[in-house]
mmCIF file with all atom_site columns, C-alpha atoms in Angstrom:
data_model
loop_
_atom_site.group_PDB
_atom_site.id
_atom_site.type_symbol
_atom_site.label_atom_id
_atom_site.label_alt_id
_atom_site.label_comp_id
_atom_site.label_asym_id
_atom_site.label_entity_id
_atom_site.label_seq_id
_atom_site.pdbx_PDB_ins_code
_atom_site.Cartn_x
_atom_site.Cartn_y
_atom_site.Cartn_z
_atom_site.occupancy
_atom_site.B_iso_or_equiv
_atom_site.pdbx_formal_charge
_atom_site.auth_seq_id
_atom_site.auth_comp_id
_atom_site.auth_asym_id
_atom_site.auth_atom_id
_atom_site.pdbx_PDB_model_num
ATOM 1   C CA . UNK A 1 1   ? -0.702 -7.756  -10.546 1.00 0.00 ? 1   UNK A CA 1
ATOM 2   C CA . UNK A 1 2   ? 1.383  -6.054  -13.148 1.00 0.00 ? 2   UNK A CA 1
ATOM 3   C CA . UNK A 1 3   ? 1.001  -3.096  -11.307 1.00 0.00 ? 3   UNK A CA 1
ATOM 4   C CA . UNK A 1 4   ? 3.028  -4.582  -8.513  1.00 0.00 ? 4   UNK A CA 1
ATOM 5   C CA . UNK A 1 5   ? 6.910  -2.519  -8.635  1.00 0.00 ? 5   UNK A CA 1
ATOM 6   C CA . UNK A 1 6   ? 9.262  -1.862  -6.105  1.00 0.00 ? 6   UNK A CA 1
ATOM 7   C CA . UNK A 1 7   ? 11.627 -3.537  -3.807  1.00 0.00 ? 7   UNK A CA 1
ATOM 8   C CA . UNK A 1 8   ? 11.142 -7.294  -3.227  1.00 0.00 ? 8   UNK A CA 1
ATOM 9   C CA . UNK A 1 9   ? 13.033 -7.970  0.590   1.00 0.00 ? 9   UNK A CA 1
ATOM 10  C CA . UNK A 1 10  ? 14.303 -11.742 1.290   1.00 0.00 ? 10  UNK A CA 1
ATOM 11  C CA . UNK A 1 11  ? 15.560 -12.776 4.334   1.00 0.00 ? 11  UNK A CA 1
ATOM 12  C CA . UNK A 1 12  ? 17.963 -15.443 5.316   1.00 0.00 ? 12  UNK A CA 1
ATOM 13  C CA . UNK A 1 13  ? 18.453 -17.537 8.195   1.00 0.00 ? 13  UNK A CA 1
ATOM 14  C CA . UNK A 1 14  ? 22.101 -17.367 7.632   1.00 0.00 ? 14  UNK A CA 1
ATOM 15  C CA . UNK A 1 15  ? 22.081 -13.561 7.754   1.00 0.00 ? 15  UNK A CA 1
ATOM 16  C CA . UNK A 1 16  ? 19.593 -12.335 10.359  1.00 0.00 ? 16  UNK A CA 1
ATOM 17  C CA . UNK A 1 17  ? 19.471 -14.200 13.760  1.00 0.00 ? 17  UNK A CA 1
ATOM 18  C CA . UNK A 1 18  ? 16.401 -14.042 15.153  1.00 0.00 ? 18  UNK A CA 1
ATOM 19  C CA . UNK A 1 19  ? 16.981 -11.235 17.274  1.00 0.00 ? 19  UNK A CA 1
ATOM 20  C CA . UNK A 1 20  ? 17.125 -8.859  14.039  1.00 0.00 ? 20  UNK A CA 1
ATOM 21  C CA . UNK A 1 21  ? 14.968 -10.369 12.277  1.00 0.00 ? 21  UNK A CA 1
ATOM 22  C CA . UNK A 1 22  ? 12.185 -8.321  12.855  1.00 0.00 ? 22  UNK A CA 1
ATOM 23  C CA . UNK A 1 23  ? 13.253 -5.000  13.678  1.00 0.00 ? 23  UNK A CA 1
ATOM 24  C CA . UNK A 1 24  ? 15.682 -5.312  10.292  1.00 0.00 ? 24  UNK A CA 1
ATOM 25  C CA . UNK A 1 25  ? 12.713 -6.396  8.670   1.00 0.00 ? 25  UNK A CA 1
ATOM 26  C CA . UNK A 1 26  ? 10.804 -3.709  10.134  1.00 0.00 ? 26  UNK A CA 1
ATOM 27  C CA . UNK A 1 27  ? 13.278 -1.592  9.171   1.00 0.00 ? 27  UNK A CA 1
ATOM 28  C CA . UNK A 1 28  ? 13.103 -2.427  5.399   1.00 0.00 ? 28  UNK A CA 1
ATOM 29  C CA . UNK A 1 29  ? 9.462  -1.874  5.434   1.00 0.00 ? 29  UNK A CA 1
ATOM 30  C CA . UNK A 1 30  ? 9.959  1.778   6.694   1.00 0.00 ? 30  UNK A CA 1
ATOM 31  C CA . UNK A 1 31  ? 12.188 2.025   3.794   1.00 0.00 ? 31  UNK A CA 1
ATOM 32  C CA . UNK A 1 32  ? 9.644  0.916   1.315   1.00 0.00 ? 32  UNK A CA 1
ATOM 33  C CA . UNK A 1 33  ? 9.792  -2.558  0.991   1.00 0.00 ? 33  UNK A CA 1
ATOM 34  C CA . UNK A 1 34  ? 6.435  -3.773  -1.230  1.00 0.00 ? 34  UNK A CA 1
ATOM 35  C CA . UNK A 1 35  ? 6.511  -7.395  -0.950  1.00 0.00 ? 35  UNK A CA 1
ATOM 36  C CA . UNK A 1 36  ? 9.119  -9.785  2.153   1.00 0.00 ? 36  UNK A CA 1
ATOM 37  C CA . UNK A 1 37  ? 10.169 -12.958 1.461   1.00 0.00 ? 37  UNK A CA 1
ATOM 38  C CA . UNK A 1 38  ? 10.191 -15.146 4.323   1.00 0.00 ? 38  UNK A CA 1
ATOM 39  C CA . UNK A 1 39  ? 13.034 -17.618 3.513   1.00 0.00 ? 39  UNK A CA 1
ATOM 40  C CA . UNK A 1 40  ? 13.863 -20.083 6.001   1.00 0.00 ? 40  UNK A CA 1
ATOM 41  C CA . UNK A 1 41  ? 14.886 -23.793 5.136   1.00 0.00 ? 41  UNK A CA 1
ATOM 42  C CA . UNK A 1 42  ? 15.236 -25.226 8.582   1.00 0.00 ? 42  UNK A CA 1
ATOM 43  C CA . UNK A 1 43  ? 12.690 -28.303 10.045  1.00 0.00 ? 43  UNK A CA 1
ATOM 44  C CA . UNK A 1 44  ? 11.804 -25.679 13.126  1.00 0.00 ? 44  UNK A CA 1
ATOM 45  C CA . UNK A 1 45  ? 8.167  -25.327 12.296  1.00 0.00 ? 45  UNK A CA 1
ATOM 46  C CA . UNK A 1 46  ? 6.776  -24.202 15.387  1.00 0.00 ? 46  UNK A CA 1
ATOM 47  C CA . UNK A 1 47  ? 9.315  -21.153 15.108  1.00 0.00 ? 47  UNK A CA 1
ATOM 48  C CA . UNK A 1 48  ? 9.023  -20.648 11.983  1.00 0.00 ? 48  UNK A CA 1
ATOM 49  C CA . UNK A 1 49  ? 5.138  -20.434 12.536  1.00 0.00 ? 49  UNK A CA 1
ATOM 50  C CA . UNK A 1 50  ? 5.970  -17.805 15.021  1.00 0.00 ? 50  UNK A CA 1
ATOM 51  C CA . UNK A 1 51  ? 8.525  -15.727 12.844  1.00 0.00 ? 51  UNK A CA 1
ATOM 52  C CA . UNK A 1 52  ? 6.095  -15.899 9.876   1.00 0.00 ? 52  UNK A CA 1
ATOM 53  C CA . UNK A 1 53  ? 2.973  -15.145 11.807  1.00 0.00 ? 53  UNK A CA 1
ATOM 54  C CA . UNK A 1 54  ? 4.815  -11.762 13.193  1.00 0.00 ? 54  UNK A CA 1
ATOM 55  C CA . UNK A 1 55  ? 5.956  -11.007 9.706   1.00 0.00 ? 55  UNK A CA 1
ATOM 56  C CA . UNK A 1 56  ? 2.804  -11.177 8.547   1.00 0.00 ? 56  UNK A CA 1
ATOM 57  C CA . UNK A 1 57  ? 1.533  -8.536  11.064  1.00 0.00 ? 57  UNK A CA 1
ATOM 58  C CA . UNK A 1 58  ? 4.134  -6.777  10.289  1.00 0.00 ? 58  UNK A CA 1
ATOM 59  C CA . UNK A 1 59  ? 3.985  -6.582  6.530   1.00 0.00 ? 59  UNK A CA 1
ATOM 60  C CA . UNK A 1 60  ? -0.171 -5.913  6.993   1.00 0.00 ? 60  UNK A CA 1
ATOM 61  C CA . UNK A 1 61  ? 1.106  -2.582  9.265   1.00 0.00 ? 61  UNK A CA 1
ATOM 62  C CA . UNK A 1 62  ? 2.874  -1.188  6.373   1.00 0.00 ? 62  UNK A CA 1
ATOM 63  C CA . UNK A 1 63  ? 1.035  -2.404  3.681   1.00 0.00 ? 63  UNK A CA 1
ATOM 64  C CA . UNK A 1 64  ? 3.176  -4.637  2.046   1.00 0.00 ? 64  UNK A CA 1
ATOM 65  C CA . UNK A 1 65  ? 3.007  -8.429  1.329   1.00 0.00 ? 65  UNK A CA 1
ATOM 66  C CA . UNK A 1 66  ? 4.185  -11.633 2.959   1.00 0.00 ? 66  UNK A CA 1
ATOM 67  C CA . UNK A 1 67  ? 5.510  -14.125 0.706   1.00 0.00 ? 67  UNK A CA 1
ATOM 68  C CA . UNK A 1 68  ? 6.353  -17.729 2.069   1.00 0.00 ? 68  UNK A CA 1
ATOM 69  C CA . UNK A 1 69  ? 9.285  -19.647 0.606   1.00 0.00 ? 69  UNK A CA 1
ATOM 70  C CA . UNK A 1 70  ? 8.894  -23.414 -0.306  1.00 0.00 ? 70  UNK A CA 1
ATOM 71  C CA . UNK A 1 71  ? 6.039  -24.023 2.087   1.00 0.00 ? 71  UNK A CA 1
ATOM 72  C CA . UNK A 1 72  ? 2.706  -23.950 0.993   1.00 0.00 ? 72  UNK A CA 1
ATOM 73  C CA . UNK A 1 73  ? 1.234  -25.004 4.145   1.00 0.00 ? 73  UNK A CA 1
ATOM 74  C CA . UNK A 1 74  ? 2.453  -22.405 6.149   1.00 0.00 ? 74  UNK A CA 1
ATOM 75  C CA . UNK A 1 75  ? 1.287  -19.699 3.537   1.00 0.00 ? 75  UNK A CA 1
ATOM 76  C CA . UNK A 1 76  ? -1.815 -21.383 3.445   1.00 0.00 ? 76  UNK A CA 1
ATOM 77  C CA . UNK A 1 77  ? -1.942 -21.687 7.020   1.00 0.00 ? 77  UNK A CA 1
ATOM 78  C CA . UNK A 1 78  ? -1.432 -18.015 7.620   1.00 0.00 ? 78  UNK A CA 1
ATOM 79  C CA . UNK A 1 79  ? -3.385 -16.804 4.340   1.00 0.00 ? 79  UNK A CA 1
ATOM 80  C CA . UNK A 1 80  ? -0.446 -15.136 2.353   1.00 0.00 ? 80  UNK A CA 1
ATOM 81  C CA . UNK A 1 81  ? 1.538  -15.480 -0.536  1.00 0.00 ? 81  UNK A CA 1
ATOM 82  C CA . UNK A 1 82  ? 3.922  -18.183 -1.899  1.00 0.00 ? 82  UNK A CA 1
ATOM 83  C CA . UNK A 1 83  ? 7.433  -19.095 -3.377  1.00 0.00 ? 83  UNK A CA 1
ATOM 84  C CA . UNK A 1 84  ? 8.108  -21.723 -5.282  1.00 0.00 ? 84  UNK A CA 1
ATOM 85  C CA . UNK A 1 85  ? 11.457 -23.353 -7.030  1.00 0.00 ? 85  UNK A CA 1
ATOM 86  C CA . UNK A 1 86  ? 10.965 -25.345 -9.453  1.00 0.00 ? 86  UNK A CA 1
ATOM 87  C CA . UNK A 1 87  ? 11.396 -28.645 -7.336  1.00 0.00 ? 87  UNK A CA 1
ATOM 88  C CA . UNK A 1 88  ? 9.664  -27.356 -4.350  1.00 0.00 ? 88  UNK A CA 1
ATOM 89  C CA . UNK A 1 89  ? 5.820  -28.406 -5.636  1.00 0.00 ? 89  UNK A CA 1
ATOM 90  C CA . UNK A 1 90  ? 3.227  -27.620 -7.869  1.00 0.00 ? 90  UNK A CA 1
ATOM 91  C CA . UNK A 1 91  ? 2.259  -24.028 -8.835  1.00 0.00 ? 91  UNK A CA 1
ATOM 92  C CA . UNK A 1 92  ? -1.239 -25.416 -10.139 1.00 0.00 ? 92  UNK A CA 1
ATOM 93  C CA . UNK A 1 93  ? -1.898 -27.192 -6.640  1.00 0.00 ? 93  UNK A CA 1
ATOM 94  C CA . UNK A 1 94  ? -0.489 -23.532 -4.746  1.00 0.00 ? 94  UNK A CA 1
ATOM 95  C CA . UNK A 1 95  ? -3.171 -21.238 -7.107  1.00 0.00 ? 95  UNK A CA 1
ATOM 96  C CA . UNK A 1 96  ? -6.179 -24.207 -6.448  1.00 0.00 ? 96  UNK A CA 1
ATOM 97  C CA . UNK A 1 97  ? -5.561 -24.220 -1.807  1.00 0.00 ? 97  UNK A CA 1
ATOM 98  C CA . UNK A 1 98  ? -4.703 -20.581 -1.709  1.00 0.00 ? 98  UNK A CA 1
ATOM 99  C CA . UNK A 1 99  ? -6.970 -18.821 -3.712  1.00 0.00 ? 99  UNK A CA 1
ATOM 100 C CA . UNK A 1 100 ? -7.500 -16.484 -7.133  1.00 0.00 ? 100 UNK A CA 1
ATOM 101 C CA . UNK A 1 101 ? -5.749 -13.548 -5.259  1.00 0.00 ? 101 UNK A CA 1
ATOM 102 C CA . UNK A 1 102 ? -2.650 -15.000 -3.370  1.00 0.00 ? 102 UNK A CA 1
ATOM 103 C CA . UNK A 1 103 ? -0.174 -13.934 -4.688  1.00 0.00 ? 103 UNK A CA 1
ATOM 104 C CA . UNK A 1 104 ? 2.539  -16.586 -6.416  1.00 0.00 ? 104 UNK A CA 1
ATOM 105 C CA . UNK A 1 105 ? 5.615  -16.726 -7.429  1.00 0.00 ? 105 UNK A CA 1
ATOM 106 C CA . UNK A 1 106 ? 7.592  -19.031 -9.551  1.00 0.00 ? 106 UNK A CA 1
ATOM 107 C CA . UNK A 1 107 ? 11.352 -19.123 -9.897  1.00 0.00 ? 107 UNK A CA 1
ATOM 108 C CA . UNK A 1 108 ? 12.175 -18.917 -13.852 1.00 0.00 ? 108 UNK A CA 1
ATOM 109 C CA . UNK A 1 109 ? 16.020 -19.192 -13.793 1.00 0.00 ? 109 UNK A CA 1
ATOM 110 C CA . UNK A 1 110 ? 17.265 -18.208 -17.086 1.00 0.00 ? 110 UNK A CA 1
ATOM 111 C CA . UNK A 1 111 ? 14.529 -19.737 -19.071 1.00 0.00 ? 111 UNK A CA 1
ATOM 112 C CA . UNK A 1 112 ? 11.738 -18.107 -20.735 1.00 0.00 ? 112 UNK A CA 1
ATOM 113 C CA . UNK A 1 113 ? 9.673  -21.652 -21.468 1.00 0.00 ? 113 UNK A CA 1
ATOM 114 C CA . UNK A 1 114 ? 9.691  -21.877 -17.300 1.00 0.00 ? 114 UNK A CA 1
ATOM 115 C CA . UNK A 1 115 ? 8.178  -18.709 -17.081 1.00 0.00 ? 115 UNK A CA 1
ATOM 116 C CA . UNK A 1 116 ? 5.625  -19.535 -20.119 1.00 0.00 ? 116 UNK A CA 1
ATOM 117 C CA . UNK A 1 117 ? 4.860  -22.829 -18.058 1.00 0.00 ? 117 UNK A CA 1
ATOM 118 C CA . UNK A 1 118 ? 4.693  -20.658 -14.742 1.00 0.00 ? 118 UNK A CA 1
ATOM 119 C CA . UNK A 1 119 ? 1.808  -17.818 -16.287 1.00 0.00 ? 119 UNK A CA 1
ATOM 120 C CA . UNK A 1 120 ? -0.197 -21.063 -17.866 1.00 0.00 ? 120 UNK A CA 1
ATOM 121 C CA . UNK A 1 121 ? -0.665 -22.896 -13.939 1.00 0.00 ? 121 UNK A CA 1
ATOM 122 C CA . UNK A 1 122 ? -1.371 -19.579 -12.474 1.00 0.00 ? 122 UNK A CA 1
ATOM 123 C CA . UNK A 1 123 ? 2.024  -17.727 -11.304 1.00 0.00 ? 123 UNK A CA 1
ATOM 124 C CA . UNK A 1 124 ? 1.631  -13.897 -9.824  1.00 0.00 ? 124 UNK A CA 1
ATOM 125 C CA . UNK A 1 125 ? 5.117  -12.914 -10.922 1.00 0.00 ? 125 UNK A CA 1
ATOM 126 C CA . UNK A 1 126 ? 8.242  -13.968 -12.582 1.00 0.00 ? 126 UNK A CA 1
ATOM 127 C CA . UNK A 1 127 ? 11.303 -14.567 -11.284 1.00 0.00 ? 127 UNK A CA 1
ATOM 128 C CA . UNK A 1 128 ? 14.620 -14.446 -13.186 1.00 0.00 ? 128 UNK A CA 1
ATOM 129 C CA . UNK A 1 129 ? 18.226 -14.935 -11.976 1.00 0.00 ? 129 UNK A CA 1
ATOM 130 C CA . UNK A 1 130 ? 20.816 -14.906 -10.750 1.00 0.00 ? 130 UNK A CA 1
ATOM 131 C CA . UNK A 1 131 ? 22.030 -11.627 -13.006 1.00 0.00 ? 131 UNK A CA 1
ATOM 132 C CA . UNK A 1 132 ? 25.073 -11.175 -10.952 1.00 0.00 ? 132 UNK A CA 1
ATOM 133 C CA . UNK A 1 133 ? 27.364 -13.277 -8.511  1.00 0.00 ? 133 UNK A CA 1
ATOM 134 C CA . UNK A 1 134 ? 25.018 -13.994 -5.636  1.00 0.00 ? 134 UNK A CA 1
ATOM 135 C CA . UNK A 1 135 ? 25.923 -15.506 -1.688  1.00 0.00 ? 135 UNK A CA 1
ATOM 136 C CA . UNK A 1 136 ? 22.316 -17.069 -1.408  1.00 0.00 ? 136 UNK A CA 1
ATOM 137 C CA . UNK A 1 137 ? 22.226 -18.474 -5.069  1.00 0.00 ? 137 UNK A CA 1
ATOM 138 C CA . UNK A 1 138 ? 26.110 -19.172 -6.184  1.00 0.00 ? 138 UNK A CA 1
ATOM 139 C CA . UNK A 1 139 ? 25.496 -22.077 -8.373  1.00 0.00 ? 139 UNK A CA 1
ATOM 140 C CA . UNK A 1 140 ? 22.108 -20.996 -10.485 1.00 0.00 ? 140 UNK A CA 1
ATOM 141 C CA . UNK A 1 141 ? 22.675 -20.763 -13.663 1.00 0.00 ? 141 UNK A CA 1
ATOM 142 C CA . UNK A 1 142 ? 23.064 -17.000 -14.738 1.00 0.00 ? 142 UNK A CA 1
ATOM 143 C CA . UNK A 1 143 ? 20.657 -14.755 -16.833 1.00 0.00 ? 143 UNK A CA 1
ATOM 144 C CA . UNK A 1 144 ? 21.593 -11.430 -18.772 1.00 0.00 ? 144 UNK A CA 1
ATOM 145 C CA . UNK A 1 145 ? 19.669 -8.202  -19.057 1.00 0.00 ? 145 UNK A CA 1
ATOM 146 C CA . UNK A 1 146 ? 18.218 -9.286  -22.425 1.00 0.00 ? 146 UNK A CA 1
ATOM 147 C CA . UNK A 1 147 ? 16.313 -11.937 -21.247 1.00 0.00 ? 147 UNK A CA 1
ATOM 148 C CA . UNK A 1 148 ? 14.010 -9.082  -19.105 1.00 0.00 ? 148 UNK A CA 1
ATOM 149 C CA . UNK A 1 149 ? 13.306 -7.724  -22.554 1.00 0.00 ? 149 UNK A CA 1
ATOM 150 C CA . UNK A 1 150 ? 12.112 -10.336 -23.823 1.00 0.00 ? 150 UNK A CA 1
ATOM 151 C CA . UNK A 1 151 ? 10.018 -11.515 -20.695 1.00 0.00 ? 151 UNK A CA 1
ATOM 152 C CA . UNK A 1 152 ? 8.530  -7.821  -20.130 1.00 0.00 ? 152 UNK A CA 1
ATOM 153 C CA . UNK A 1 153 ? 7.812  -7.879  -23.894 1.00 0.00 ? 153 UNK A CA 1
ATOM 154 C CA . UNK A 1 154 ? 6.320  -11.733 -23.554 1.00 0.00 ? 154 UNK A CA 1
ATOM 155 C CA . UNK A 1 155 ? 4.589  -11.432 -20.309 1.00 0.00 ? 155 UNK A CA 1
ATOM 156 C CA . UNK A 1 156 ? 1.846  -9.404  -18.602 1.00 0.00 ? 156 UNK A CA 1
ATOM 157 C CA . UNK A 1 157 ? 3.130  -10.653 -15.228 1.00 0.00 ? 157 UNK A CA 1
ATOM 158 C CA . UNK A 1 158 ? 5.024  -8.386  -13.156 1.00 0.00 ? 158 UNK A CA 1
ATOM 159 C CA . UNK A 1 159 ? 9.244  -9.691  -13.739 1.00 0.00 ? 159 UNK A CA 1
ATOM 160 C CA . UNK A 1 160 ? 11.513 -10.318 -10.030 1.00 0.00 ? 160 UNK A CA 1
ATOM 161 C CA . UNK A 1 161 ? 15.315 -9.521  -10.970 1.00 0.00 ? 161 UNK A CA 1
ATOM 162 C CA . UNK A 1 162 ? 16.976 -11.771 -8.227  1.00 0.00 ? 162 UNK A CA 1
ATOM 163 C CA . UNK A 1 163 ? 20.434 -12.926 -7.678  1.00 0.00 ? 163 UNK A CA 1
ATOM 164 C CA . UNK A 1 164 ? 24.037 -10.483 -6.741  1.00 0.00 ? 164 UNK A CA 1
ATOM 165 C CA . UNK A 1 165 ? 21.161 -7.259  -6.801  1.00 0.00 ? 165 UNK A CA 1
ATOM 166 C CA . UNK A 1 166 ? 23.127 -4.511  -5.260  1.00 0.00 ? 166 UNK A CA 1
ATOM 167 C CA . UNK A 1 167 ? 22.147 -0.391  -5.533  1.00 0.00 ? 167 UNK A CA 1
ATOM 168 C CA . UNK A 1 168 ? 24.638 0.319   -8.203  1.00 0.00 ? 168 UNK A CA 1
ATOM 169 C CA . UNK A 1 169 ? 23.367 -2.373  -10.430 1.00 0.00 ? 169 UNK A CA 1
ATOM 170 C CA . UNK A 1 170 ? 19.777 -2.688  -9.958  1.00 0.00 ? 170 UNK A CA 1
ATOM 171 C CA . UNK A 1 171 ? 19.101 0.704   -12.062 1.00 0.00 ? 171 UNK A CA 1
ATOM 172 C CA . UNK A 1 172 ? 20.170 -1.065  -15.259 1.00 0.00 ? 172 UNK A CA 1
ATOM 173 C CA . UNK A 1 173 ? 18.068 -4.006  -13.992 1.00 0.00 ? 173 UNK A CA 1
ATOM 174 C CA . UNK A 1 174 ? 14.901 -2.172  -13.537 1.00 0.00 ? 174 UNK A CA 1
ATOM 175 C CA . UNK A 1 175 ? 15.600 0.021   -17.341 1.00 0.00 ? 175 UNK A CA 1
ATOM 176 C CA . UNK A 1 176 ? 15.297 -3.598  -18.926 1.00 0.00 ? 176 UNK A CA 1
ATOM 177 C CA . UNK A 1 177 ? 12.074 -4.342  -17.687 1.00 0.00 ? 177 UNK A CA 1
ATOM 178 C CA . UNK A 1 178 ? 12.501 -5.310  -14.140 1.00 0.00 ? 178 UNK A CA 1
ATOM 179 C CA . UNK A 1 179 ? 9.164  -5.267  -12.001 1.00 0.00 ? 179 UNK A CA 1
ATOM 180 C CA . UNK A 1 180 ? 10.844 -5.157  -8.822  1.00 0.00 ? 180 UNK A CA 1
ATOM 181 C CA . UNK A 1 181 ? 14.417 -5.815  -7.556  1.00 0.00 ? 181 UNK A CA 1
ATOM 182 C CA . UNK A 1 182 ? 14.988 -8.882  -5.201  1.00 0.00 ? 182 UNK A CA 1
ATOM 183 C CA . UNK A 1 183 ? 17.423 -8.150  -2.349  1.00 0.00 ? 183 UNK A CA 1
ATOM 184 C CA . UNK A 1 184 ? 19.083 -9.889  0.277   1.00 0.00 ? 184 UNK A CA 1
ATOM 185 C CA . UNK A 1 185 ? 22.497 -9.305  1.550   1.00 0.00 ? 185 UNK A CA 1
ATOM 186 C CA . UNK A 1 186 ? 22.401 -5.557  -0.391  1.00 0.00 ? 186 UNK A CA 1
ATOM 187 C CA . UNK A 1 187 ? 20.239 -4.638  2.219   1.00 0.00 ? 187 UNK A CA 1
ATOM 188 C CA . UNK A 1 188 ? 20.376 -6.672  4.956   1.00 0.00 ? 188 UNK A CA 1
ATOM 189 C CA . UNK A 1 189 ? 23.660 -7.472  5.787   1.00 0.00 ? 189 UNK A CA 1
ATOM 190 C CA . UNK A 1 190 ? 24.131 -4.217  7.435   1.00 0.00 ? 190 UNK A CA 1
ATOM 191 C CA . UNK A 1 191 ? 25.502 -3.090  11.391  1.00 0.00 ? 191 UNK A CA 1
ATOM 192 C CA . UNK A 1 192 ? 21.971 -1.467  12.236  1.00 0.00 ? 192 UNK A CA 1
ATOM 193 C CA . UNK A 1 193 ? 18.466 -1.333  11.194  1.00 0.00 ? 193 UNK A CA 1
ATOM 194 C CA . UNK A 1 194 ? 18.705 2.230   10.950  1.00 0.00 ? 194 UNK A CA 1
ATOM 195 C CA . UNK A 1 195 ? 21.078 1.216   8.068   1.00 0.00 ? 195 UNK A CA 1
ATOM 196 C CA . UNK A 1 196 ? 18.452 -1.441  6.789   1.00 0.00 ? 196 UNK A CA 1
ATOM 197 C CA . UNK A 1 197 ? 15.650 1.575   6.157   1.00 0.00 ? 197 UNK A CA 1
ATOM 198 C CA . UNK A 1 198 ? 18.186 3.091   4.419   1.00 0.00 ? 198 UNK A CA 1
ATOM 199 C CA . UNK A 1 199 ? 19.141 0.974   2.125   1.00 0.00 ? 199 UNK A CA 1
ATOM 200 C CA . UNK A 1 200 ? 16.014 0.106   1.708   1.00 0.00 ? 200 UNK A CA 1
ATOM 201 C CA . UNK A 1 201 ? 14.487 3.695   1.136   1.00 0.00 ? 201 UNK A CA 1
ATOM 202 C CA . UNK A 1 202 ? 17.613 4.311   -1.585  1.00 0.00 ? 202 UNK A CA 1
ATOM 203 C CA . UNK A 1 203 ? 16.534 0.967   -3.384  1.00 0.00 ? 203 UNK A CA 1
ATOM 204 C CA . UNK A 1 204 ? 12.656 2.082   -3.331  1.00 0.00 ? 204 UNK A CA 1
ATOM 205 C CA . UNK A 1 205 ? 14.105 5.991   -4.870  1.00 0.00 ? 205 UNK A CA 1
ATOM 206 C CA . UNK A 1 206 ? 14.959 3.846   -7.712  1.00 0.00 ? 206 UNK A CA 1
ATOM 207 C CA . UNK A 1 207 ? 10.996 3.582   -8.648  1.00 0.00 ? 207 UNK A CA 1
#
């Protein structure tokens, strides 16, 4: 997996009604988009069944991954990747259901014993933030550009910068030892998905 670079696309309920959410994630995909976070926190599970199956088609069109936030039955339902906080389940009991190749992720904050806890039950990637004032994420505890040193000098696992990513920042991000760049509103809080692709495109140049 530590091959795996590029831009990392979230979505969010908040921001993208369901009418754009696929043709804005569509959109980012054009762009360049390697791996889409399906976010959704809401109890709807027969739409968000629906919304995830189509993203999964999706992502397989353009060869890029699905990954599932915070709901390992649904990844496991649909046979793609997986998300996980750090109080959203286990990472040991994700790797055993889904498989030696689905890809996992593990949310690392600010803290490089997470991360060393994350590799040891079987994580994909790493993800660290927030680095900068972030909408989706205003209250996690902040991380600095030396902590990617350290983890790309630590870790063999590809490293997720999340949290306030924007296109003027993400190139100092991605000199430290960023992996790939996680984005939300930076790309997708735009009038058009013309605008989405981009963005998106712009973010991917950075590579």
């Amino acid at each position: 997996m530590s091959q795996l670079r590029g831009l990392y696309a979230i979505t969010d309920s908040q921001l993208l009604a369901d009418e754009r959410l696929l043709p804005y994630v569509e959109a980012a995909l054009r762009g360049g988009a390697r791996l889409l976070q399906y976010r959704d926190k809401s109890a709807d599970q027969e739409r968000r069944y629906a919304e995830a199956a189509a993203l999964a088609e999706l992502c397989a069109r353009h060869g890029a991954s699905l990954i599932i936030n915070d709901d390992l039955a649904l990844a496991e339902r649909l046979g793609v990747g997986l998300h996980l906080g750090q109080d959203d389940g286990s990472l040991a009991e994700a790797r055993c259901r889904l498989g030696p190749d689905a890809l996992l992720g593990a949310t690392c904050h600010a803290r490089l014993d997470l991360a060393e806890r994350a590799v040891t039950e079987g994580a994909s990637y790493l993800a660290f933030g927030r680095f900068f004032n972030s909408n989706t994420k205003p209250g996690a505890p902040a991380a600095t550009p030396q902590l990617l040193d350290e983890a790309a000098r630590r870790f063999a696992l590809p490293v997720v910068a999340i949290g306030g990513v924007t296109l003027d920042n993400a190139p100092g991000l991605i000199a430290r030892g960023a992996s790939l760049v996680a984005v939300v509103h930076a790309l997708f809080a735009a009038d058009s998905a013309a605008e989405v692709e981009r963005r998106a495109r712009a973010f991917a140049a950075l590579f």
